[in-house]
Coordinates of C-alpha atoms and ligand atoms in Angstrom, one line a residue:
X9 CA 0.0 0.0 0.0
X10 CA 0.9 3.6 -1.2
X11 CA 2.0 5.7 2.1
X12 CA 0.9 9.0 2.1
X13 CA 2.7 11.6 3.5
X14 CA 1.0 15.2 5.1
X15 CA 3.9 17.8 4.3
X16 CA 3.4 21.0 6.4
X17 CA 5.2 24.1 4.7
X18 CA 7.0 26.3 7.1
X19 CA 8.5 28.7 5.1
X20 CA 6.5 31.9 5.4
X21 CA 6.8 31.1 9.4
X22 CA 10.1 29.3 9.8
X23 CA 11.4 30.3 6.3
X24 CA 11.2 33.9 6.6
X25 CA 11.8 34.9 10.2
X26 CA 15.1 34.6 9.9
X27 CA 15.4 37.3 7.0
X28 CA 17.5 40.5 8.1
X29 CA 15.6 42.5 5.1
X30 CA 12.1 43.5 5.7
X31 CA 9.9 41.0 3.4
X32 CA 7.0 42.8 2.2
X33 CA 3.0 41.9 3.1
X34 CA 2.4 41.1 -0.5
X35 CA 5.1 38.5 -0.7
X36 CA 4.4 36.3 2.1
X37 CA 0.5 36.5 0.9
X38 CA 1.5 35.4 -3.0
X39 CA 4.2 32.5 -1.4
X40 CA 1.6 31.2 0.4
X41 CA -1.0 31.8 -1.9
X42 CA 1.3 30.5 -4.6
X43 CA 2.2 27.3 -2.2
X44 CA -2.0 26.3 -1.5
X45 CA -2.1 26.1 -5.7
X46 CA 0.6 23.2 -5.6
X47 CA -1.1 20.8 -3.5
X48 CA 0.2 21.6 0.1
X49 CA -2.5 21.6 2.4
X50 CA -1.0 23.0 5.2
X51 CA 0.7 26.1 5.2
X52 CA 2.4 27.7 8.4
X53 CA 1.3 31.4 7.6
X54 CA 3.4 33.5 10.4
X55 CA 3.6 33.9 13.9
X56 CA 1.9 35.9 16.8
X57 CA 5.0 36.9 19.0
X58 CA 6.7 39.7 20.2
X59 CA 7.5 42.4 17.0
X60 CA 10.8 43.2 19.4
X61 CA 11.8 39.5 19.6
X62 CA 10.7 38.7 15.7
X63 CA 10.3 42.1 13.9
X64 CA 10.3 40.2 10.3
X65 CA 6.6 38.9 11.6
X66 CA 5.3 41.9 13.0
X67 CA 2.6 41.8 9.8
X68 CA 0.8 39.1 11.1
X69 CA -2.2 40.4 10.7
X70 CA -1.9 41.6 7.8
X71 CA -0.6 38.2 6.2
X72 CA -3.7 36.5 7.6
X73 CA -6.3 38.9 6.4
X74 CA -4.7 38.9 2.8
X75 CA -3.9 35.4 1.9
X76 CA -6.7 33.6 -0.3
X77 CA -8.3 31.0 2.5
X78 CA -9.1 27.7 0.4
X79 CA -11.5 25.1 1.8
X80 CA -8.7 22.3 1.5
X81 CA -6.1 24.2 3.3
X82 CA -5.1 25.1 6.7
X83 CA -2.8 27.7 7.9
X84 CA -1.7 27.4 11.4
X85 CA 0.6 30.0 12.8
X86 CA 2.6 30.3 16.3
X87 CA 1.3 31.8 19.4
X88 CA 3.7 31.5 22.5
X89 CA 1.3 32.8 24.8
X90 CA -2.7 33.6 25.4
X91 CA -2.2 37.2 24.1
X92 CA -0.9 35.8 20.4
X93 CA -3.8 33.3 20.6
X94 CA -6.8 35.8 21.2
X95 CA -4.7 38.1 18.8
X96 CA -4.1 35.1 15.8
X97 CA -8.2 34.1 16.6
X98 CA -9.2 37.5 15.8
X99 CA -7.3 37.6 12.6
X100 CA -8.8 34.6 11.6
X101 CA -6.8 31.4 12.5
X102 CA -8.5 28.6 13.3
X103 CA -5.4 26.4 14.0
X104 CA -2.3 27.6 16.2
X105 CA 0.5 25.9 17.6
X106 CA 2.6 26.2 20.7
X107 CA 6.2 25.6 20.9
X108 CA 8.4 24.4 23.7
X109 CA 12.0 23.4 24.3
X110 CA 13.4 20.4 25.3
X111 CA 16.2 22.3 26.6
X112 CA 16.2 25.0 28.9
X113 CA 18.6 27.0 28.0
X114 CA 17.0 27.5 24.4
X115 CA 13.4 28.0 26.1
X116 CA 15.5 30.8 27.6
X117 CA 16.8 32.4 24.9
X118 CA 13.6 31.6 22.4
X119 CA 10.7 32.7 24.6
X120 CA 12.1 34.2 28.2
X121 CA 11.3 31.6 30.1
X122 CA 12.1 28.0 31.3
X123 CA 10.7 25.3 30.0
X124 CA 7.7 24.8 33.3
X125 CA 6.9 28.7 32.7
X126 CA 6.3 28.1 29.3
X127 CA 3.4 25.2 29.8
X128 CA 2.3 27.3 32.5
X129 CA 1.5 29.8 29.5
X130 CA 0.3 27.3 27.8
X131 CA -2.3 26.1 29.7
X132 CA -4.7 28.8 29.1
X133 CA -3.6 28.8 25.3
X134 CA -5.5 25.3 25.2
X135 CA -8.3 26.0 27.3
X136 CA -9.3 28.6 25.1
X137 CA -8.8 26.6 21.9
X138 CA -10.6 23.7 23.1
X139 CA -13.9 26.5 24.0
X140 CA -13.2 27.8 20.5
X141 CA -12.5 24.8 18.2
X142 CA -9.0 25.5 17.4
X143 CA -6.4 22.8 16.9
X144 CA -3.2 22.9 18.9
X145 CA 0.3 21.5 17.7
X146 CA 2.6 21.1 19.6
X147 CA 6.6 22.2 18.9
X148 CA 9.9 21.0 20.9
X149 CA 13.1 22.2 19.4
X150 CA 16.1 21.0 20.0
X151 CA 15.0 17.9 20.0
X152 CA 18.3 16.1 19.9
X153 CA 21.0 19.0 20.3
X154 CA 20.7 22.7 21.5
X155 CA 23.0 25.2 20.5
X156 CA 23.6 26.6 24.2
X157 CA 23.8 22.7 26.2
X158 CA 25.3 20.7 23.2
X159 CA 23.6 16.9 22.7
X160 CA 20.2 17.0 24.5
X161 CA 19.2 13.0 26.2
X162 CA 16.1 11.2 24.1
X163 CA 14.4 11.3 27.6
X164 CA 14.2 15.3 27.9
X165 CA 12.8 15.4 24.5
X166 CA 10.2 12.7 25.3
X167 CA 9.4 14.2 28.3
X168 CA 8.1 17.4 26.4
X169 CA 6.9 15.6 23.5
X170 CA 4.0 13.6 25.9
X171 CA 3.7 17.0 28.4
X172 CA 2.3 18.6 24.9
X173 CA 0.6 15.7 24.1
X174 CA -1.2 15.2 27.5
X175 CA -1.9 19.3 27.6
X176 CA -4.1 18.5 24.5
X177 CA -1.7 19.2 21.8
X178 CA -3.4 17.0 18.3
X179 CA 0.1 16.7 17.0
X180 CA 3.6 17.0 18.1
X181 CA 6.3 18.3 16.0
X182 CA 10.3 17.1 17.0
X183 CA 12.3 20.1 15.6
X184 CA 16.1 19.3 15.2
X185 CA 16.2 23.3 15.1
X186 CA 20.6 23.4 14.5
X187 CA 20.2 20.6 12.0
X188 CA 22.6 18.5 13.8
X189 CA 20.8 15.2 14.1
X190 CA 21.9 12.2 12.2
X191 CA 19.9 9.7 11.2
X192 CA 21.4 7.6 14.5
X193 CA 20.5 10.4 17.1
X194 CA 17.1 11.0 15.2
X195 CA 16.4 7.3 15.6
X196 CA 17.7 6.8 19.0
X197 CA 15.7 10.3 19.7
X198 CA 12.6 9.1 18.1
X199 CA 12.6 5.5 19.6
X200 CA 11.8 6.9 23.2
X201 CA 9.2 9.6 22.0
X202 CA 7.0 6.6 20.1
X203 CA 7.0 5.5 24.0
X204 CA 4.7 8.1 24.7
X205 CA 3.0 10.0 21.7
X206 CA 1.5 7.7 18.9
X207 CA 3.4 7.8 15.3
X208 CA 0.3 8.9 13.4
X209 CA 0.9 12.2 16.0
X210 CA 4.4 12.8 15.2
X211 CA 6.0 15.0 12.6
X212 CA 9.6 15.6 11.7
X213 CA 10.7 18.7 12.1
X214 CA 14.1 18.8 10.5
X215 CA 16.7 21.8 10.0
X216 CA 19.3 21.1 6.9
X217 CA 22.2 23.4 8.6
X218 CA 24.8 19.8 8.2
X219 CA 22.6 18.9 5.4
X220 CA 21.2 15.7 7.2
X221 CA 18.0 16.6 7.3
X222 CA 16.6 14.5 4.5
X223 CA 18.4 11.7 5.3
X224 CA 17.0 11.9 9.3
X225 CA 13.4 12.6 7.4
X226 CA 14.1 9.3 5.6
X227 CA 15.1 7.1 9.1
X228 CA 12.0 8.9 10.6
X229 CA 9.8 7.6 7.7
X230 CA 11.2 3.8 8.7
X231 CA 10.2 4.4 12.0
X232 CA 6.4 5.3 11.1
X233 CA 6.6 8.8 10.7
X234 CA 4.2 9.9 8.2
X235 CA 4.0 13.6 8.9
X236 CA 7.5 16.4 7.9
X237 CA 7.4 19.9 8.1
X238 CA 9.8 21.7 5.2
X239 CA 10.4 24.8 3.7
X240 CA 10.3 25.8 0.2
X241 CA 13.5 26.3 -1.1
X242 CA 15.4 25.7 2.0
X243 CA 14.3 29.2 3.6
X244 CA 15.1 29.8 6.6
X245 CA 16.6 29.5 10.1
X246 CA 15.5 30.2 13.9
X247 CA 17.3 34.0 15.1
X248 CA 17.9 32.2 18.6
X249 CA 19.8 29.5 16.9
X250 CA 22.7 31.2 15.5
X251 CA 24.0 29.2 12.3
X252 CA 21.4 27.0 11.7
X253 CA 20.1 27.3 8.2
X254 CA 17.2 26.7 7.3
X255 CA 14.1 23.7 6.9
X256 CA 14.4 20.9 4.9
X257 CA 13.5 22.4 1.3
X258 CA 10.6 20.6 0.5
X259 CA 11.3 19.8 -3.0
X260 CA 14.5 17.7 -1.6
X261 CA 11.7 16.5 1.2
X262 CA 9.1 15.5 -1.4
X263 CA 11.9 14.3 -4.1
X264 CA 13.1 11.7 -1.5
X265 CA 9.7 10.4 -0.6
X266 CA 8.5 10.4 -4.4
X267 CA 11.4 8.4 -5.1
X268 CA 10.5 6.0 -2.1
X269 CA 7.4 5.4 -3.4
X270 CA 5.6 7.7 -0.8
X271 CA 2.7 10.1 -2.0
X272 CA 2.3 13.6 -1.0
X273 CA 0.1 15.6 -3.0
X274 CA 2.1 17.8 -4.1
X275 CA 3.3 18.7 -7.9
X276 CA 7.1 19.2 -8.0
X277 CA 7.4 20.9 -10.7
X278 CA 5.3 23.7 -9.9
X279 CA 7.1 23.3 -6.5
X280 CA 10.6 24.5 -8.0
X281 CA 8.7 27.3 -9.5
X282 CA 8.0 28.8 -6.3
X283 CA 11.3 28.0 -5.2
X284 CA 12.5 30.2 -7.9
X285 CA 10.3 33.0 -7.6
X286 CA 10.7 33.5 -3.5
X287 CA 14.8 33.1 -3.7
X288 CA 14.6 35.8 -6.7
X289 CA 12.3 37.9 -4.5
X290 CA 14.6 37.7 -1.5
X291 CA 18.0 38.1 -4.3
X292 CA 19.4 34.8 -3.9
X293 CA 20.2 31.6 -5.8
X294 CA 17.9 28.4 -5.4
X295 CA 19.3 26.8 -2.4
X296 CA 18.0 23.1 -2.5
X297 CA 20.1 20.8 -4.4
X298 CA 17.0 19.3 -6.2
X299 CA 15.9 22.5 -7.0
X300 CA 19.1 23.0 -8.1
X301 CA 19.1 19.6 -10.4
X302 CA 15.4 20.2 -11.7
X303 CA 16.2 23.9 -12.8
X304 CA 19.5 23.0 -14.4
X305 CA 17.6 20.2 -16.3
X306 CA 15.2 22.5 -17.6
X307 CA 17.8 24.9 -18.8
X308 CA 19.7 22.4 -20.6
Ligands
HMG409 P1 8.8 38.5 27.3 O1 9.7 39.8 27.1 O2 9.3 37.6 28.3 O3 7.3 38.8 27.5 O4 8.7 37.8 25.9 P2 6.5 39.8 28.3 O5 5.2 39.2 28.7 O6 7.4 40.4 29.4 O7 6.3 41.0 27.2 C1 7.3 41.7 26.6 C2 6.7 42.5 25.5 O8 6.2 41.7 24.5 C3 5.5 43.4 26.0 O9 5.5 44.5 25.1 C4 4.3 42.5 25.6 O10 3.2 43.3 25.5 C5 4.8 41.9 24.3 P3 6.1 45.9 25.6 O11 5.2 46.3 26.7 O12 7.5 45.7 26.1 O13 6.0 46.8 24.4 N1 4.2 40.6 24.0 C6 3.7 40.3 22.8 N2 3.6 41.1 21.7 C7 3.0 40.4 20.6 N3 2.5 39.2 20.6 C8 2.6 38.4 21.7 C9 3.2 39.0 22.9 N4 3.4 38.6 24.1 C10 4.0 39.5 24.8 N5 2.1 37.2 21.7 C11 7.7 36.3 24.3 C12 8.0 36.6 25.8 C13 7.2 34.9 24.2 C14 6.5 37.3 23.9 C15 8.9 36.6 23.4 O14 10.0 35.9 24.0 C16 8.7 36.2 22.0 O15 7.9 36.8 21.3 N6 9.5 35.2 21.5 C17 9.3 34.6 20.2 C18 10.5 33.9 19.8 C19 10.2 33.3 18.4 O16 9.3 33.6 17.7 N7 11.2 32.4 18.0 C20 11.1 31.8 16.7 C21 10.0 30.8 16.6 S1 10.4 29.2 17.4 C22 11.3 28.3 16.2 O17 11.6 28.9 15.2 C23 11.5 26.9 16.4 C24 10.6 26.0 15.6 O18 10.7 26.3 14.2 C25 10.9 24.5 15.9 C26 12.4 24.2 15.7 O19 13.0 24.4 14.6 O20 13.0 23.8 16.7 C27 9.1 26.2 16.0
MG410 MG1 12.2 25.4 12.9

């Protein structure tokens, strides 16, 4: 039987926080406008945090109010407290997602607080959302190495993964948020998390910055995992995690899992078009490698 893979595209969220130059409105709205015509069905829009912390999503608003909603896709964005839930409900989003660290230090850094503050903040984050309707995911970064602590124990990222879970959190996400996972750690990671969340809840979460990240999406996949979060074109990077690059580019993510048999949705082709179009926008080259390959071919 076919597997079929649920691909969630970070790179308006993930992808573009990172980006020292002011992206405008109108480009996030067409990338992820562009990104619902492909086939993705879920589309990470932009986050409700501080503007001080994150001043590249200070138009959140704005980017929900003018992307094109379609019936067949959702477009979850990050609160990381009750004030950027009621403030991401009133723009419109009906899905949200939390994110926690499974290293202090990081939870430091990230969101100003330790990691037992930040489900404290939480907590009300869910209750609301439960009142409302609104689906929760869940997020730990450094799920297997922090850039502050070094290697991070498979036990401290379980520990988070299941305290999302039981909060009420449909889905947990493992981000490897400095890309420095392997497909051993990943595994080794992974093995102790399925001990407490179910597979069909996980997703893999993968940074590229060693340029492991489809080969740890690949030993996630033989472990069950049937959910990846990626960015187009490789955008991306976390502004707390100095050097990490950014996502997975989903065109090497859904090249891999097309090649492996795996179904997505999603047409590549078109795929590498908006990788073109967004790295032209921002004044850089295509960063993916199979973007890369699939322009190249084209050309010749
Ligand atoms: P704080 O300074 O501890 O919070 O920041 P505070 O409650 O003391 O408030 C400070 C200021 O922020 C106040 O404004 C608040 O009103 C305001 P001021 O009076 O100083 O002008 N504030 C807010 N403004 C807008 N929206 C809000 C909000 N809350 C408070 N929701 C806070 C705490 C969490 C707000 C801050 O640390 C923050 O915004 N951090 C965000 C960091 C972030 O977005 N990081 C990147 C995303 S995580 C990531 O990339 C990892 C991931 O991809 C997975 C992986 O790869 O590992 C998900
Ligand atoms: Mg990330």
């Amino acid at each position: 039987m076919t597997a079929l893979v649920r691909i969630v595209e970070v790179g308006a969220r993930d992808g573009l926080q990172n980006e020292a130059a002011t992206v405008t409105t109108e480009t996030k709205v067409e990338l992820i406008d562009r990104l619902a015509g492909v086939g993705i069905t879920e589309i990470e829009a932009t986050s409700f945090v501080s503007p001080r912390w994150i001043p590249q999503m200070a138009d959140h608003d704005a980017v929900m109010r003018g992307l094109t909603r379609r019936d067949n896709v959702r477009y979850p964005v990050l609160v990381p407290n009750l004030r950027g839930y009621t403030a991401a409900v009133a723009a419109g989003a009906r899905d949200v997602a939390v994110f926690a660290s499974a290293s202090e230090s990081f939870s430091r850094k990230n969101i100003n607080c330790s990691v037992d503050e930040s489900f404290e903040r939480f907590a009300p984050v869910l209750d609301a959302a439960k009142r409302d309707g609104v689906a929760v995911r869940g997020y730990v970064s450094c799920v297997v190495a922090c850039p502050y602590e070094g290697p991070i124990a498979p036990e401290a990222t379980a520990r988070v993964a299941r305290r999302l879970y039981d909060q009420g959190c449909f889905e947990v996400s493992l981000g490897d948020t400095i890309g420095a996972g392997t497909p051993l750690t990943v595994t080794r990671m992974l093995a102790r998390v399925l001990e407490h969340v179910p597979v069909a809840k996980v997703a893999g979460h993968y940074h590229d910055t060693y340029g492991m990240a489809a080969a740890n999406a690949y030993a996630s996949f033989e472990q069950g995992v049937r959910i990846f979060d990626s960015s187009v074109g490789g955008l991306g990077g976390c502004p707390y995690a100095k050097g990490a690059t950014g996502n997975v580019a989903t065109e090497d993510l859904v090249y891999m899992l097309h090649g492996i048999g795996a179904e997505t949705g999603v047409d590549l082709e078109r795929l590498v078009d908006i990788a073109l179009w967004i790295s032209t926008q921002l004044g850089r080259e295509v960063q993916s490698r199979v973007g890369r390959a699939l322009l190249a071919r084209r050309a010749s």
